[in-house]
Amino acid sequence: IQASEPRVQQPVQQQRVVQQQQKPPIQAMGTRVLTVPATETTIQPVPNKYVNNPMLTKLHLHDKVTDVSPDALTGCANFSDFQADANNPTFRAVCGMLFSKYGAELIRVPAASENNVGQIPAYVQVIRKGAFRGCQNVRCIEIPSTVKRIESGAFCGLPNLEVVKCSAVHICNDAFVDCPKLHTFKLGYGTRIIEGTLIRNSPLLKYLILPDSIQKLVPQTYAAMNVNGYSAETKLHKLIENASTTHIF
């Protein structure tokens, strides 16, 4: 009678390796896909996690997340996709962008979003502070008159933005900041109110088109501008700062 051969342990080891590989990824700073920990209900500008994290590409919000700071996700150059739990009562994600639950507010567009034309959906009424902050690929923005308000700093630090077509009703102070390639800004007939400085730090700006629909420029810009005649002597520095505007219509 021949003795039975000893059992080979290699399959067991392979099975253990497979089990280890199936474990969920560790949610530490520098990870590519980050699920917000269950203990966190707000997204704050935490360094190397939600700020200045070049490895971050996707962020999943669980159903208890209620707030995303406008200062979060800055310096996350490769971040391209929001995901939101279907049961989250505050947010929803559409095409990688973050909206309020029913779409009335556009909260944030990822910095590495591949869409180079920012066409705002007609159901959006408010573009929140920092919504397009740091978007690298956006070259043209089209904002319909269905947008009731653009908050301060909504379009901040867009390195390749060149053209803006905007008919939003109310534009808050410093809505467009640090867009170095911006050369044409056309306001449509839906625009009624511009608060303070509209454009800041866009040295290549050449064309600014102002409609007759503008009813109020605050605080001092109304007195400084000949809104109906668009006088060549218009003191545009109160509406535009650090830009070499040459043609006003």
Short mmCIF file of C-alpha atoms in Angstrom, two decimals:
data_model
loop_
_atom_site.label_atom_id
_atom_site.label_comp_id
_atom_site.label_asym_id
_atom_site.label_seq_id
_atom_site.Cartn_x
_atom_site.Cartn_y
_atom_site.Cartn_z
CA ILE A 1 0.00 0.00 0.00
CA GLN A 2 1.45 3.31 -1.08
CA ALA A 3 1.33 6.16 1.39
CA SER A 4 -0.89 9.09 0.34
CA GLU A 5 0.92 12.22 -0.73
CA PRO A 6 0.79 15.20 1.65
CA ARG A 7 -1.75 17.87 0.87
CA VAL A 8 -0.49 20.76 -1.16
CA GLN A 9 -1.09 24.10 0.62
CA GLN A 10 -0.60 26.32 -2.42
CA PRO A 11 -4.30 26.59 -3.38
CA VAL A 12 -5.10 27.69 0.16
CA GLN A 13 -2.43 30.36 -0.03
CA GLN A 14 -3.77 31.52 -3.38
CA GLN A 15 -7.26 31.68 -1.90
CA ARG A 16 -6.00 33.83 0.95
CA VAL A 17 -4.28 36.14 -1.53
CA VAL A 18 -7.53 36.53 -3.46
CA GLN A 19 -9.41 37.28 -0.25
CA GLN A 20 -6.89 39.93 0.66
CA GLN A 21 -7.20 41.53 -2.76
CA GLN A 22 -10.97 41.69 -2.41
CA LYS A 23 -10.79 43.81 0.73
CA PRO A 24 -12.02 47.40 0.23
CA PRO A 25 -9.26 49.96 -0.36
CA ILE A 26 -7.93 51.79 2.66
CA GLN A 27 -9.45 55.28 2.75
CA ALA A 28 -6.31 57.26 3.49
CA MET A 29 -4.96 60.46 1.99
CA GLY A 30 -3.69 60.04 -1.52
CA THR A 31 -6.21 57.39 -2.55
CA ARG A 32 -7.79 57.69 -6.00
CA VAL A 33 -11.38 56.79 -5.10
CA LEU A 34 -12.45 58.12 -1.74
CA THR A 35 -15.65 57.26 0.07
CA VAL A 36 -16.47 59.82 2.73
CA PRO A 37 -16.19 58.10 6.13
CA ALA A 38 -19.50 57.47 7.88
CA THR A 39 -18.40 59.72 10.76
CA GLU A 40 -18.11 62.75 8.45
CA THR A 41 -21.22 64.69 7.45
CA THR A 42 -19.45 67.69 5.88
CA ILE A 43 -16.63 67.99 3.35
CA GLN A 44 -14.13 70.48 4.72
CA PRO A 45 -10.78 71.68 3.26
CA VAL A 46 -8.65 69.02 4.97
CA PRO A 47 -5.08 69.12 3.57
CA ASN A 48 -3.92 66.05 1.62
CA LYS A 49 -7.42 64.64 1.70
CA TYR A 50 -9.99 67.10 0.37
CA VAL A 51 -7.38 69.75 -0.53
CA ASN A 52 -4.13 69.43 -2.49
CA ASN A 53 -4.63 65.74 -3.15
CA PRO A 54 -3.41 65.08 -6.71
CA MET A 55 -4.28 61.38 -6.42
CA LEU A 56 -7.99 61.95 -5.79
CA THR A 57 -10.15 61.23 -8.85
CA LYS A 58 -13.57 60.28 -7.45
CA LEU A 59 -15.49 61.14 -4.30
CA HIS A 60 -18.52 59.22 -3.05
CA LEU A 61 -20.90 61.02 -0.68
CA HIS A 62 -22.90 58.78 1.63
CA ASP A 63 -26.49 59.55 2.56
CA LYS A 64 -25.59 61.58 5.67
CA VAL A 65 -23.35 64.19 3.98
CA THR A 66 -25.09 67.57 4.23
CA ASP A 67 -22.48 70.17 3.20
CA VAL A 68 -19.52 70.60 0.84
CA SER A 69 -17.35 73.60 1.61
CA PRO A 70 -16.55 75.84 -1.40
CA ASP A 71 -12.92 75.73 -0.25
CA ALA A 72 -12.77 71.93 -0.35
CA LEU A 73 -11.28 70.06 -3.33
CA THR A 74 -8.98 72.93 -4.31
CA GLY A 75 -5.65 71.69 -5.60
CA CYS A 76 -7.17 68.33 -6.57
CA ALA A 77 -6.17 68.64 -10.21
CA ASN A 78 -7.18 65.10 -11.21
CA PHE A 79 -10.54 65.06 -9.48
CA SER A 80 -13.16 64.26 -12.14
CA ASP A 81 -16.21 62.61 -10.62
CA PHE A 82 -18.75 63.14 -7.84
CA GLN A 83 -20.89 60.21 -6.74
CA ALA A 84 -23.79 60.62 -4.33
CA ASP A 85 -25.83 57.99 -2.55
CA ALA A 86 -29.33 57.77 -3.98
CA ASN A 87 -30.74 58.19 -0.45
CA ASN A 88 -28.85 61.42 0.23
CA PRO A 89 -31.56 64.08 0.83
CA THR A 90 -29.22 67.03 0.13
CA PHE A 91 -27.19 66.19 -2.97
CA ARG A 92 -27.33 64.33 -6.24
CA ALA A 93 -24.62 63.74 -8.83
CA VAL A 94 -25.24 64.08 -12.56
CA CYS A 95 -22.49 63.38 -15.12
CA GLY A 96 -19.92 63.68 -12.37
CA MET A 97 -21.13 67.15 -11.26
CA LEU A 98 -22.69 67.85 -7.87
CA PHE A 99 -26.15 69.44 -7.62
CA SER A 100 -28.66 70.05 -4.87
CA LYS A 101 -31.13 67.20 -4.54
CA TYR A 102 -33.61 68.50 -7.08
CA GLY A 103 -31.10 70.30 -9.30
CA ALA A 104 -31.95 73.91 -8.49
CA GLU A 105 -28.39 74.63 -7.32
CA LEU A 106 -25.15 73.71 -9.05
CA ILE A 107 -22.77 72.99 -6.19
CA ARG A 108 -19.50 71.89 -7.80
CA VAL A 109 -17.95 70.86 -11.09
CA PRO A 110 -14.81 68.70 -10.72
CA ALA A 111 -11.55 70.40 -11.67
CA ALA A 112 -10.69 67.70 -14.22
CA SER A 113 -14.13 67.51 -15.82
CA GLU A 114 -13.62 66.69 -19.51
CA ASN A 115 -16.40 69.00 -20.70
CA ASN A 116 -14.74 72.04 -22.30
CA VAL A 117 -18.05 73.90 -22.80
CA GLY A 118 -19.83 74.66 -19.55
CA GLN A 119 -23.49 74.59 -20.57
CA ILE A 120 -25.63 75.18 -17.49
CA PRO A 121 -28.83 73.06 -17.45
CA ALA A 122 -32.09 75.02 -17.63
CA TYR A 123 -33.28 73.66 -14.29
CA VAL A 124 -30.38 75.31 -12.40
CA GLN A 125 -31.37 78.53 -10.62
CA VAL A 126 -28.25 79.20 -8.52
CA ILE A 127 -24.58 78.67 -9.28
CA ARG A 128 -22.96 78.36 -5.89
CA LYS A 129 -19.73 79.90 -4.65
CA GLY A 130 -16.73 78.00 -6.01
CA ALA A 131 -18.88 75.87 -8.34
CA PHE A 132 -16.38 76.00 -11.21
CA ARG A 133 -13.32 76.65 -9.10
CA GLY A 134 -10.13 75.47 -10.76
CA CYS A 135 -11.85 73.79 -13.73
CA GLN A 136 -8.99 73.21 -16.14
CA ASN A 137 -10.70 72.20 -19.37
CA VAL A 138 -13.56 74.70 -19.58
CA ARG A 139 -13.01 77.14 -22.44
CA CYS A 140 -16.51 78.53 -22.90
CA ILE A 141 -19.34 79.11 -20.41
CA GLU A 142 -22.98 79.50 -21.45
CA ILE A 143 -25.35 80.60 -18.68
CA PRO A 144 -29.08 80.89 -19.51
CA SER A 145 -31.53 83.43 -18.09
CA THR A 146 -33.11 80.64 -16.02
CA VAL A 147 -30.18 81.10 -13.62
CA LYS A 148 -31.37 83.59 -11.01
CA ARG A 149 -28.08 84.14 -9.15
CA ILE A 150 -24.37 83.56 -9.59
CA GLU A 151 -22.61 83.68 -6.23
CA SER A 152 -19.24 85.31 -5.52
CA GLY A 153 -16.28 83.29 -6.73
CA ALA A 154 -18.44 80.85 -8.69
CA PHE A 155 -15.95 81.01 -11.55
CA CYS A 156 -12.58 81.27 -9.85
CA GLY A 157 -9.24 80.19 -11.23
CA LEU A 158 -10.26 78.83 -14.63
CA PRO A 159 -6.92 78.81 -16.48
CA ASN A 160 -8.33 78.16 -19.97
CA LEU A 161 -11.65 80.02 -19.93
CA GLU A 162 -11.84 82.29 -22.99
CA VAL A 163 -15.49 83.17 -23.65
CA VAL A 164 -18.47 83.78 -21.35
CA LYS A 165 -22.07 84.16 -22.53
CA CYS A 166 -24.14 85.00 -19.50
CA SER A 167 -27.81 85.90 -19.09
CA ALA A 168 -28.09 85.22 -15.37
CA VAL A 169 -30.46 87.64 -13.60
CA HIS A 170 -28.24 88.53 -10.62
CA ILE A 171 -24.44 88.35 -10.60
CA CYS A 172 -22.72 88.76 -7.24
CA ASN A 173 -19.41 90.54 -6.60
CA ASP A 174 -16.27 88.83 -7.92
CA ALA A 175 -18.18 86.11 -9.73
CA PHE A 176 -15.40 85.76 -12.31
CA VAL A 177 -11.91 85.86 -10.78
CA ASP A 178 -8.46 84.81 -12.01
CA CYS A 179 -9.36 83.71 -15.53
CA PRO A 180 -6.17 84.73 -17.36
CA LYS A 181 -7.27 83.75 -20.90
CA LEU A 182 -10.73 85.32 -20.80
CA HIS A 183 -11.05 87.67 -23.80
CA THR A 184 -14.80 87.98 -24.50
CA PHE A 185 -17.65 88.49 -22.04
CA LYS A 186 -21.18 88.87 -23.39
CA LEU A 187 -24.04 89.64 -21.02
CA GLY A 188 -27.46 88.69 -22.37
CA TYR A 189 -30.78 90.47 -21.98
CA GLY A 190 -31.73 88.42 -18.93
CA THR A 191 -29.15 90.13 -16.72
CA ARG A 192 -30.61 92.75 -14.36
CA ILE A 193 -28.22 93.24 -11.42
CA ILE A 194 -24.43 93.23 -11.16
CA GLU A 195 -22.93 93.61 -7.69
CA GLY A 196 -19.58 95.36 -7.53
CA THR A 197 -16.72 93.87 -9.55
CA LEU A 198 -17.84 91.50 -12.28
CA ILE A 199 -14.42 90.41 -13.61
CA ARG A 200 -11.10 90.44 -11.80
CA ASN A 201 -7.60 89.53 -13.04
CA SER A 202 -8.33 88.81 -16.70
CA PRO A 203 -5.59 90.76 -18.48
CA LEU A 204 -6.57 89.57 -21.99
CA LEU A 205 -10.19 90.78 -21.80
CA LYS A 206 -11.00 92.79 -24.94
CA TYR A 207 -14.75 92.63 -25.47
CA LEU A 208 -17.45 93.36 -22.91
CA ILE A 209 -21.02 93.45 -24.18
CA LEU A 210 -23.60 95.06 -21.87
CA PRO A 211 -27.36 94.77 -22.54
CA ASP A 212 -30.02 97.42 -21.97
CA SER A 213 -31.69 95.05 -19.52
CA ILE A 214 -29.23 95.96 -16.73
CA GLN A 215 -31.22 97.82 -14.09
CA LYS A 216 -28.79 98.02 -11.20
CA LEU A 217 -25.06 98.08 -10.68
CA VAL A 218 -24.09 98.12 -7.02
CA PRO A 219 -22.64 99.67 -5.01
CA GLN A 220 -21.03 102.55 -6.97
CA THR A 221 -20.91 101.13 -10.46
CA TYR A 222 -24.29 102.52 -11.55
CA ALA A 223 -23.20 106.09 -10.99
CA ALA A 224 -19.90 105.42 -12.73
CA MET A 225 -21.39 104.02 -15.92
CA ASN A 226 -23.47 105.44 -18.73
CA VAL A 227 -25.54 102.25 -19.02
CA ASN A 228 -27.63 103.34 -22.01
CA GLY A 229 -24.93 105.03 -24.04
CA TYR A 230 -21.93 102.93 -23.01
CA SER A 231 -19.78 106.04 -22.96
CA ALA A 232 -16.10 105.65 -23.85
CA GLU A 233 -15.43 107.49 -20.60
CA THR A 234 -17.11 104.80 -18.53
CA LYS A 235 -15.11 104.10 -15.42
CA LEU A 236 -14.91 100.38 -15.98
CA HIS A 237 -12.34 99.79 -13.26
CA LYS A 238 -15.23 99.56 -10.80
CA LEU A 239 -16.84 96.84 -12.87
CA ILE A 240 -13.67 95.21 -14.11
CA GLU A 241 -10.32 95.07 -12.31
CA ASN A 242 -6.95 94.15 -13.81
CA ALA A 243 -8.17 93.79 -17.40
CA SER A 244 -7.14 95.56 -20.60
CA THR A 245 -10.64 96.11 -22.01
CA THR A 246 -10.57 97.84 -25.39
CA HIS A 247 -14.10 97.44 -26.83
CA ILE A 248 -17.33 98.13 -24.93
CA PHE A 249 -20.73 97.49 -26.50
#
